Amino acid sequence: MSAFLQARFLASAAKPEDFPPETGPEVAFAGRSNVGKSSAINALAGRKRLAFFSKTPGRTQTINFFDLGDRARLADLPGYGYAAAPRDLRAGWDALIGGYLTGRRSLAAVVVLMDARRPLTANDRHFLQWLRPAGVRRLVLLSKSDKLSRAGGVKTLVSTRAALDQAAMSADVMLFSSKTAEGVEEARSLLEAWLQNKKPPEKGN
Ligand code: GDP
């Protein structure tokens, strides 16, 4: 069975000292608040309410860890880019996420959710900078793709890939919708291949 379908909540951490021990390859999920990250994790895990923590602005920001079977892990990073986030909240976010991304040796891949209607916002680009030195595999999911026409989706896919290439930020990019399930199986199988440290499947488009 897919490791994602065996996802189980493990721990919440508000500071790096609280991160669970590194036992196996980990995939982290990031994206600005409201981009559809929790829905995407739930869709990949085939569950309704697996990821639903830390959603309120101002609430303690935590990284939520899940076991994926008995080997791999998933880390749900707090959403970024609240327009009105107070400075200390943002500083806390940077320390938590910076500590995670720079110090987590088991980190195998990072999934960045971006709204398919407006990908690569300033906050998205800022976040991607964190990943530059980390040497992890990257997957960009263009979320809520059901809000675009077929042609609009393809156009966004192409332009996002081009923009990432131009920024020398290699990443796989897929259209994704928790509502229609577009991209769910494709993302799941690519991530599982990465977690198993196998060669990823050939890109289909
Ligand atoms: P998060 O803050 O990034 O975890 O975002 P959520 O998963 O909570 O989703 C934020 C809002 O977007 C909710 O109202 C969801 O119902 C909606 N949403 C999430 N995924 C999709 C999607 O694939 N399609 C559409 N149309 N709406 C979505």
Tab-separated table of C-alpha atoms and ligand atoms in Angstrom:
chain	number	residue	atom	x	y	z
A	1	MET	CA	0.000	0.000	0.000
A	2	SER	CA	1.121	3.558	-0.658
A	3	ALA	CA	3.025	5.039	2.270
A	4	PHE	CA	0.853	8.172	2.014
A	5	LEU	CA	-2.279	6.122	2.594
A	6	GLN	CA	-0.761	4.959	5.886
A	7	ALA	CA	-0.119	8.513	7.178
A	8	ARG	CA	-0.441	8.884	10.914
A	9	PHE	CA	0.049	11.962	13.100
A	10	LEU	CA	3.290	11.779	15.044
A	11	ALA	CA	4.162	15.090	16.739
A	12	SER	CA	3.908	18.883	16.665
A	13	ALA	CA	7.014	20.997	17.168
A	14	ALA	CA	7.138	24.720	17.894
A	15	LYS	CA	10.937	24.812	18.069
A	16	PRO	CA	13.786	22.796	16.550
A	17	GLU	CA	14.586	21.062	19.852
A	18	ASP	CA	11.162	19.448	19.662
A	19	PHE	CA	11.598	17.901	16.209
A	20	PRO	CA	11.242	14.107	16.385
A	21	PRO	CA	14.426	12.084	15.846
A	22	GLU	CA	15.421	11.584	12.242
A	23	THR	CA	14.598	8.017	11.382
A	24	GLY	CA	13.925	7.942	7.662
A	25	PRO	CA	13.496	10.092	4.577
A	26	GLU	CA	11.151	13.021	5.065
A	27	VAL	CA	9.065	15.113	2.675
A	28	ALA	CA	8.063	18.621	3.786
A	29	PHE	CA	5.028	20.568	2.557
A	30	ALA	CA	5.093	24.357	2.355
A	31	GLY	CA	3.038	27.153	0.864
A	32	ARG	CA	1.393	30.412	1.711
A	33	SER	CA	-1.573	30.295	4.010
A	34	ASN	CA	-4.799	29.295	2.312
A	35	VAL	CA	-3.075	27.937	-0.777
A	36	GLY	CA	-4.670	24.513	-0.241
A	37	LYS	CA	-1.770	22.772	1.527
A	38	SER	CA	-3.853	20.954	4.145
A	39	SER	CA	-6.316	19.845	1.479
A	40	ALA	CA	-3.432	18.581	-0.643
A	41	ILE	CA	-1.946	16.556	2.228
A	42	ASN	CA	-5.368	15.129	2.976
A	43	ALA	CA	-5.895	14.248	-0.702
A	44	LEU	CA	-2.504	12.547	-0.954
A	45	ALA	CA	-3.196	10.619	2.244
A	46	GLY	CA	-6.720	9.749	1.111
A	47	ARG	CA	-8.131	11.287	4.292
A	48	LYS	CA	-10.524	14.081	5.172
A	49	ARG	CA	-8.999	15.637	8.249
A	50	LEU	CA	-5.442	14.468	8.697
A	51	ALA	CA	-3.883	17.920	8.338
A	52	PHE	CA	-5.840	20.684	9.972
A	53	PHE	CA	-3.504	22.170	12.607
A	54	SER	CA	-2.002	25.631	13.003
A	55	LYS	CA	-4.441	27.348	10.746
A	56	THR	CA	-5.206	30.471	12.740
A	57	PRO	CA	-3.046	33.565	12.251
A	58	GLY	CA	-1.339	34.396	15.521
A	59	ARG	CA	-1.615	30.880	16.875
A	60	THR	CA	1.593	29.155	17.862
A	61	GLN	CA	3.264	28.084	14.664
A	62	THR	CA	4.224	24.439	14.580
A	63	ILE	CA	5.663	21.905	12.214
A	64	ASN	CA	3.443	18.844	12.275
A	65	PHE	CA	5.070	15.498	11.638
A	66	PHE	CA	3.363	12.398	10.289
A	67	ASP	CA	4.630	8.858	9.860
A	68	LEU	CA	4.188	7.506	6.341
A	69	GLY	CA	4.225	3.791	7.029
A	70	ASP	CA	7.125	2.679	9.178
A	71	ARG	CA	9.908	4.299	7.183
A	72	ALA	CA	9.171	7.707	5.720
A	73	ARG	CA	7.839	10.894	7.275
A	74	LEU	CA	5.860	13.919	6.207
A	75	ALA	CA	6.375	17.368	7.747
A	76	ASP	CA	3.622	19.972	7.371
A	77	LEU	CA	5.296	23.395	7.638
A	78	PRO	CA	3.280	26.386	8.858
A	79	GLY	CA	1.834	28.500	6.043
A	80	TYR	CA	3.777	31.594	5.120
A	81	GLY	CA	2.928	35.074	3.970
A	82	TYR	CA	0.207	36.422	6.168
A	83	ALA	CA	0.040	39.992	4.863
A	84	ALA	CA	-0.543	41.310	8.359
A	85	ALA	CA	1.806	39.001	10.234
A	86	PRO	CA	3.502	40.848	13.049
A	87	ARG	CA	7.270	41.080	12.844
A	88	ASP	CA	7.910	38.714	15.774
A	89	LEU	CA	5.624	36.072	14.287
A	90	ARG	CA	7.542	36.268	11.042
A	91	ALA	CA	10.875	36.100	12.879
A	92	GLY	CA	9.628	33.022	14.747
A	93	TRP	CA	8.561	31.471	11.478
A	94	ASP	CA	11.984	32.077	9.938
A	95	ALA	CA	13.748	30.522	12.945
A	96	LEU	CA	11.501	27.473	12.934
A	97	ILE	CA	11.573	26.907	9.177
A	98	GLY	CA	15.201	27.943	8.813
A	99	GLY	CA	16.151	25.525	11.588
A	100	TYR	CA	14.197	22.791	9.905
A	101	LEU	CA	15.360	23.309	6.312
A	102	THR	CA	19.009	23.843	7.141
A	103	GLY	CA	19.356	21.274	9.906
A	104	ARG	CA	17.173	18.356	8.918
A	105	ARG	CA	19.467	15.773	7.352
A	106	SER	CA	16.617	13.354	6.678
A	107	LEU	CA	14.872	15.912	4.444
A	108	ALA	CA	14.575	14.246	1.034
A	109	ALA	CA	12.085	16.487	-0.743
A	110	VAL	CA	10.090	19.680	-0.373
A	111	VAL	CA	6.677	20.203	-1.927
A	112	VAL	CA	5.769	23.848	-2.455
A	113	LEU	CA	2.102	24.572	-3.071
A	114	MET	CA	1.407	27.642	-5.195
A	115	ASP	CA	-1.963	28.885	-6.310
A	116	ALA	CA	-2.293	27.980	-9.997
A	117	ARG	CA	-3.991	31.333	-10.606
A	118	ARG	CA	-0.996	33.318	-9.303
A	119	PRO	CA	2.125	31.214	-8.827
A	120	LEU	CA	5.545	32.546	-7.813
A	121	THR	CA	4.427	35.405	-5.611
A	122	ALA	CA	7.106	37.362	-3.754
A	123	ASN	CA	6.528	35.104	-0.735
A	124	ASP	CA	6.891	31.970	-2.867
A	125	ARG	CA	10.157	33.266	-4.281
A	126	HIS	CA	11.384	34.171	-0.811
A	127	PHE	CA	10.604	30.659	0.388
A	128	LEU	CA	12.349	29.070	-2.608
A	129	GLN	CA	15.532	30.894	-1.615
A	130	TRP	CA	15.601	28.807	1.543
A	131	LEU	CA	15.733	25.673	-0.582
A	132	ARG	CA	18.550	26.774	-2.819
A	133	PRO	CA	21.429	25.419	-0.711
A	134	ALA	CA	19.538	22.516	0.810
A	135	GLY	CA	20.123	20.082	-2.060
A	136	VAL	CA	16.708	18.482	-1.731
A	137	ARG	CA	14.333	17.436	-4.488
A	138	ARG	CA	11.604	19.966	-5.135
A	139	LEU	CA	8.065	19.575	-6.379
A	140	VAL	CA	5.868	22.581	-7.100
A	141	LEU	CA	2.153	21.795	-7.028
A	142	LEU	CA	0.011	24.412	-8.750
A	143	SER	CA	-3.004	24.164	-6.477
A	144	LYS	CA	-6.705	24.678	-7.158
A	145	SER	CA	-6.114	23.914	-10.836
A	146	ASP	CA	-9.875	23.300	-11.119
A	147	LYS	CA	-10.259	27.093	-11.086
A	148	LEU	CA	-8.472	27.347	-14.431
A	149	SER	CA	-9.574	26.275	-17.888
A	150	ARG	CA	-7.641	23.417	-19.459
A	151	ALA	CA	-5.749	25.862	-21.677
A	152	GLY	CA	-5.158	28.224	-18.770
A	153	GLY	CA	-3.723	25.377	-16.718
A	154	VAL	CA	-1.320	24.337	-19.443
A	155	LYS	CA	-0.225	27.933	-19.944
A	156	THR	CA	0.489	28.325	-16.216
A	157	LEU	CA	2.373	25.042	-16.140
A	158	VAL	CA	4.610	26.117	-18.995
A	159	SER	CA	5.237	29.634	-17.685
A	160	THR	CA	5.966	28.431	-14.151
A	161	ARG	CA	8.473	25.886	-15.411
A	162	ALA	CA	10.133	28.563	-17.517
A	163	ALA	CA	10.279	31.026	-14.620
A	164	LEU	CA	11.826	28.425	-12.322
A	165	ASP	CA	14.381	27.481	-14.959
A	166	GLN	CA	15.229	31.113	-15.433
A	167	ALA	CA	15.766	31.454	-11.698
A	168	ALA	CA	18.044	28.385	-11.829
A	169	MET	CA	15.690	26.638	-9.436
A	170	SER	CA	15.130	23.149	-10.756
A	171	ALA	CA	11.831	21.635	-9.695
A	172	ASP	CA	9.167	19.323	-10.990
A	173	VAL	CA	5.923	21.209	-11.574
A	174	MET	CA	2.420	19.730	-11.718
A	175	LEU	CA	-1.137	20.984	-11.843
A	176	PHE	CA	-2.954	19.856	-8.715
A	177	SER	CA	-6.503	19.945	-7.415
A	178	SER	CA	-7.799	18.382	-4.221
A	179	LYS	CA	-11.260	18.938	-5.611
A	180	THR	CA	-10.944	17.047	-8.902
A	181	ALA	CA	-7.925	14.928	-7.839
A	182	GLU	CA	-5.906	16.216	-10.788
A	183	GLY	CA	-2.245	15.441	-10.072
A	184	VAL	CA	-2.924	13.485	-6.866
A	185	GLU	CA	-1.740	10.082	-8.079
A	186	GLU	CA	1.059	11.563	-10.108
A	187	ALA	CA	2.397	13.585	-7.154
A	188	ARG	CA	2.017	10.655	-4.793
A	189	SER	CA	3.964	8.275	-7.009
A	190	LEU	CA	6.733	10.792	-7.702
A	191	LEU	CA	7.135	11.534	-3.977
A	192	GLU	CA	7.141	7.867	-3.101
A	193	ALA	CA	9.837	7.238	-5.663
A	194	TRP	CA	11.885	10.060	-4.156
A	195	LEU	CA	11.327	8.772	-0.635
A	196	GLN	CA	12.438	5.333	-1.692
A	197	ASN	CA	15.430	7.009	-3.267
A	198	LYS	CA	14.622	5.501	-6.595
A	199	LYS	CA	14.945	7.213	-9.916
A	200	PRO	CA	11.763	9.268	-10.348
A	201	PRO	CA	9.349	8.138	-13.073
A	202	GLU	CA	9.688	9.824	-16.444
A	203	LYS	CA	7.733	13.037	-16.663
A	204	GLY	CA	4.464	12.523	-18.497
A	205	ASN	CA	4.187	16.037	-19.939
B	1	GDP	P1	-4.045	25.800	3.659
B	1	GDP	O1	-4.249	27.025	4.507
B	1	GDP	O2	-2.982	26.035	2.657
B	1	GDP	O3	-3.859	24.541	4.431
B	1	GDP	O4	-5.368	25.656	2.762
B	1	GDP	P2	-6.649	24.715	2.901
B	1	GDP	O5	-6.341	23.341	2.447
B	1	GDP	O6	-7.248	24.868	4.239
B	1	GDP	O7	-7.601	25.367	1.811
B	1	GDP	C1	-7.918	26.745	1.833
B	1	GDP	C2	-9.210	26.972	1.079
B	1	GDP	O8	-9.061	26.603	-0.288
B	1	GDP	C3	-10.364	26.133	1.612
B	1	GDP	O9	-11.532	26.912	1.530
B	1	GDP	C4	-10.428	24.957	0.653
B	1	GDP	O10	-11.722	24.410	0.539
B	1	GDP	C5	-9.995	25.583	-0.638
B	1	GDP	N1	-9.320	24.603	-1.502
B	1	GDP	C6	-8.302	23.795	-1.153
B	1	GDP	N2	-7.936	23.013	-2.183
B	1	GDP	C7	-8.741	23.333	-3.216
B	1	GDP	C8	-8.841	22.878	-4.580
B	1	GDP	O11	-8.118	21.992	-5.067
B	1	GDP	N3	-9.795	23.478	-5.361
B	1	GDP	C9	-10.596	24.463	-4.898
B	1	GDP	N4	-11.477	24.989	-5.740
B	1	GDP	N5	-10.547	24.906	-3.624
B	1	GDP	C10	-9.617	24.360	-2.791
